Amino acid sequence: MSRPLDRARHHLKAHPLALDAVLAAGVLACMVAGSFVQPHDKDAVSWSIRTPEPLSIVLMGLAALALVFRRRAPLTVLALTGAAAIIECVTGDPRAPVAMAAVIALYTVASATDRPTTWRVGLLTMTVLTGAAMLAGPLPWYAQENLGIFAWTGIGATAGDAVRSRRAFVQAIRERAEKAERTREEEARRRVAEERLRIARDLHDVVAHHIALVNVQAGVAAHVMDKRPDQAKEALAHVREASRSALNELRATVGLLRQSGDPEAPTEPAPGLARLDELVGTYRSAGLHVEVARADHGTTLPAAVDLAAYRVIQEALTNVQKHAGTAAKAEVSVVRVGPNVEITVLDDGAGSDDDPDNGGGHGLLGMRERVTAVRGTLTTGPRYGGGFRVHAILPVKTRTAASNQPGEPV
């Protein structure tokens, strides 16, 4: 039973003209039925059947026909139905309820326009129809039928305005929900892009560092293979160690992409300045002379800042080894200066060929992105007299960590 009704309702919503035709037929039936009834006695509640005049029947038919087009031209339909109601008030005796069509048309105008238009049109319709009934109608001006016209036109305007307001409210809620959904999707895409960029930086740093060491040690092994096999064996051991470290770090980095249910998720912490000696040792074993000076006084850095400091030093030393050669010397300093920790990597490579940007790689870009991500600053450039300088200033406390300190204003 409900399915045929649902299909009929859906069909009427899909065809508004057919729905208006059904409404017009219903209004016509109500008007015709009301035109055959009249009060029999003023003092008693009784009714009798009467025959309406032909002009009233014609006016009711024209007013109902106009309602079919109420959505397409609401103001025009209101004018036609109002004119029919005025004519019927002046000529009909007794009157037929043609004003019912005018009330429906006024409701349509109120639901389809704004509130100021509803006020103006509603007051005009109420004044004209009620005034015509009181001044030119066959009944006394104080008759309840005249007051009924005033009340029904007011109800039509008010109901139409209420429907329009509710429709606008629902539309506003729907738009806000759609906007919130778009915002969530954009935020999700932004987070995915940031995570991809972070993983790409990690992969670049790991691969560039260890492959550079493997390249250098493999070259040394090939050079001394015939004359000094013991040194070649030591270089190959360094190649094996560097490749093992590269695989371990790649496994830990790529493991971040695993789903929550996947086995063997990475458990070791991200590298930081606590592993600085181990990092420098790999370059020293590759033949690069590196000196380290630390004056950070046991400062504990946030995980993101600690990782950024480690990667900056790693990338800077890799660039020294790639562009300045093993004959160059590098100096690494880690200094606590007020609320920041300053990382400086210097080398004495000769000429402009040691500029990492000449290689067309992404090392300096990755370093800059890392430092900027933790709200730090990075400056790089050639040194006067030769060599290259990398200087990073990283905050000891991030904004999130600082806002969680007790006793501080949030």
mmCIF file with all atom_site columns, C-alpha atoms in Angstrom, residues 204-214 216-217 220 238 241-242 249 275-292 310-323 325-330 332 345:
data_model
loop_
_atom_site.group_PDB
_atom_site.id
_atom_site.type_symbol
_atom_site.label_atom_id
_atom_site.label_alt_id
_atom_site.label_comp_id
_atom_site.label_asym_id
_atom_site.label_entity_id
_atom_site.label_seq_id
_atom_site.pdbx_PDB_ins_code
_atom_site.Cartn_x
_atom_site.Cartn_y
_atom_site.Cartn_z
_atom_site.occupancy
_atom_site.B_iso_or_equiv
_atom_site.pdbx_formal_charge
_atom_site.auth_seq_id
_atom_site.auth_comp_id
_atom_site.auth_asym_id
_atom_site.auth_atom_id
_atom_site.pdbx_PDB_model_num
ATOM 1  C CA . HIS A 1 204 ? 66.095 10.794 0.420  1.00 0.00 ? 204 HIS A CA 1
ATOM 2  C CA . ASP A 1 205 ? 68.206 11.381 3.511  1.00 0.00 ? 205 ASP A CA 1
ATOM 3  C CA . VAL A 1 206 ? 68.660 7.685  4.223  1.00 0.00 ? 206 VAL A CA 1
ATOM 4  C CA . VAL A 1 207 ? 69.413 6.670  0.660  1.00 0.00 ? 207 VAL A CA 1
ATOM 5  C CA . ALA A 1 208 ? 71.694 9.623  -0.126 1.00 0.00 ? 208 ALA A CA 1
ATOM 6  C CA . HIS A 1 209 ? 73.757 9.138  3.047  1.00 0.00 ? 209 HIS A CA 1
ATOM 7  C CA . HIS A 1 210 ? 74.344 5.413  2.866  1.00 0.00 ? 210 HIS A CA 1
ATOM 8  C CA . ILE A 1 211 ? 74.677 5.165  -0.907 1.00 0.00 ? 211 ILE A CA 1
ATOM 9  C CA . ALA A 1 212 ? 77.326 7.895  -0.812 1.00 0.00 ? 212 ALA A CA 1
ATOM 10 C CA . LEU A 1 213 ? 79.262 5.866  1.769  1.00 0.00 ? 213 LEU A CA 1
ATOM 11 C CA . VAL A 1 214 ? 78.852 2.694  -0.270 1.00 0.00 ? 214 VAL A CA 1
ATOM 12 C CA . VAL A 1 216 ? 83.186 5.845  -1.641 1.00 0.00 ? 216 VAL A CA 1
ATOM 13 C CA . GLN A 1 217 ? 84.107 2.553  0.036  1.00 0.00 ? 217 GLN A CA 1
ATOM 14 C CA . VAL A 1 220 ? 88.494 2.496  -2.331 1.00 0.00 ? 220 VAL A CA 1
ATOM 15 C CA . HIS A 1 238 ? 82.267 -0.847 5.541  1.00 0.00 ? 238 HIS A CA 1
ATOM 16 C CA . GLU A 1 241 ? 77.765 -2.231 7.190  1.00 0.00 ? 241 GLU A CA 1
ATOM 17 C CA . ALA A 1 242 ? 76.509 0.841  5.315  1.00 0.00 ? 242 ALA A CA 1
ATOM 18 C CA . GLU A 1 249 ? 66.444 2.615  8.083  1.00 0.00 ? 249 GLU A CA 1
ATOM 19 C CA . ARG A 1 275 ? 73.288 9.064  17.628 1.00 0.00 ? 275 ARG A CA 1
ATOM 20 C CA . LEU A 1 276 ? 75.488 11.879 16.344 1.00 0.00 ? 276 LEU A CA 1
ATOM 21 C CA . ASP A 1 277 ? 78.737 10.061 17.227 1.00 0.00 ? 277 ASP A CA 1
ATOM 22 C CA . GLU A 1 278 ? 77.536 6.960  15.404 1.00 0.00 ? 278 GLU A CA 1
ATOM 23 C CA . LEU A 1 279 ? 76.619 9.070  12.363 1.00 0.00 ? 279 LEU A CA 1
ATOM 24 C CA . VAL A 1 280 ? 79.963 10.868 12.307 1.00 0.00 ? 280 VAL A CA 1
ATOM 25 C CA . GLY A 1 281 ? 81.748 7.543  12.708 1.00 0.00 ? 281 GLY A CA 1
ATOM 26 C CA . THR A 1 282 ? 80.329 6.269  9.418  1.00 0.00 ? 282 THR A CA 1
ATOM 27 C CA . TYR A 1 283 ? 81.802 9.269  7.579  1.00 0.00 ? 283 TYR A CA 1
ATOM 28 C CA . ARG A 1 284 ? 85.123 8.933  9.325  1.00 0.00 ? 284 ARG A CA 1
ATOM 29 C CA . SER A 1 285 ? 85.273 5.279  8.345  1.00 0.00 ? 285 SER A CA 1
ATOM 30 C CA . ALA A 1 286 ? 84.699 6.415  4.749  1.00 0.00 ? 286 ALA A CA 1
ATOM 31 C CA . GLY A 1 287 ? 87.774 8.645  4.944  1.00 0.00 ? 287 GLY A CA 1
ATOM 32 C CA . LEU A 1 288 ? 86.172 12.031 5.669  1.00 0.00 ? 288 LEU A CA 1
ATOM 33 C CA . HIS A 1 289 ? 87.832 14.019 8.432  1.00 0.00 ? 289 HIS A CA 1
ATOM 34 C CA . VAL A 1 290 ? 85.058 15.318 10.714 1.00 0.00 ? 290 VAL A CA 1
ATOM 35 C CA . GLU A 1 291 ? 85.394 17.310 13.934 1.00 0.00 ? 291 GLU A CA 1
ATOM 36 C CA . VAL A 1 292 ? 82.482 17.671 16.322 1.00 0.00 ? 292 VAL A CA 1
ATOM 37 C CA . TYR A 1 310 ? 70.051 14.801 12.848 1.00 0.00 ? 310 TYR A CA 1
ATOM 38 C CA . ARG A 1 311 ? 68.918 14.907 9.211  1.00 0.00 ? 311 ARG A CA 1
ATOM 39 C CA . VAL A 1 312 ? 70.431 18.353 8.636  1.00 0.00 ? 312 VAL A CA 1
ATOM 40 C CA . ILE A 1 313 ? 73.844 17.137 9.840  1.00 0.00 ? 313 ILE A CA 1
ATOM 41 C CA . GLN A 1 314 ? 73.501 13.904 7.865  1.00 0.00 ? 314 GLN A CA 1
ATOM 42 C CA . GLU A 1 315 ? 72.602 15.675 4.627  1.00 0.00 ? 315 GLU A CA 1
ATOM 43 C CA . ALA A 1 316 ? 75.280 18.347 5.082  1.00 0.00 ? 316 ALA A CA 1
ATOM 44 C CA . LEU A 1 317 ? 78.033 15.748 5.644  1.00 0.00 ? 317 LEU A CA 1
ATOM 45 C CA . THR A 1 318 ? 76.765 13.712 2.686  1.00 0.00 ? 318 THR A CA 1
ATOM 46 C CA . ASN A 1 319 ? 77.037 16.817 0.505  1.00 0.00 ? 319 ASN A CA 1
ATOM 47 C CA . VAL A 1 320 ? 80.567 17.405 1.781  1.00 0.00 ? 320 VAL A CA 1
ATOM 48 C CA . GLN A 1 321 ? 81.560 13.889 0.857  1.00 0.00 ? 321 GLN A CA 1
ATOM 49 C CA . LYS A 1 322 ? 79.872 14.046 -2.553 1.00 0.00 ? 322 LYS A CA 1
ATOM 50 C CA . HIS A 1 323 ? 80.939 17.513 -3.656 1.00 0.00 ? 323 HIS A CA 1
ATOM 51 C CA . GLY A 1 325 ? 85.687 14.891 -1.647 1.00 0.00 ? 325 GLY A CA 1
ATOM 52 C CA . THR A 1 326 ? 87.346 12.859 1.128  1.00 0.00 ? 326 THR A CA 1
ATOM 53 C CA . ALA A 1 327 ? 90.296 15.253 1.225  1.00 0.00 ? 327 ALA A CA 1
ATOM 54 C CA . ALA A 1 328 ? 88.073 17.983 2.652  1.00 0.00 ? 328 ALA A CA 1
ATOM 55 C CA . LYS A 1 329 ? 87.598 18.577 6.355  1.00 0.00 ? 329 LYS A CA 1
ATOM 56 C CA . ALA A 1 330 ? 84.246 19.153 7.972  1.00 0.00 ? 330 ALA A CA 1
ATOM 57 C CA . VAL A 1 332 ? 80.068 20.103 13.058 1.00 0.00 ? 332 VAL A CA 1
ATOM 58 C CA . VAL A 1 345 ? 78.333 22.322 9.401  1.00 0.00 ? 345 VAL A CA 1
#
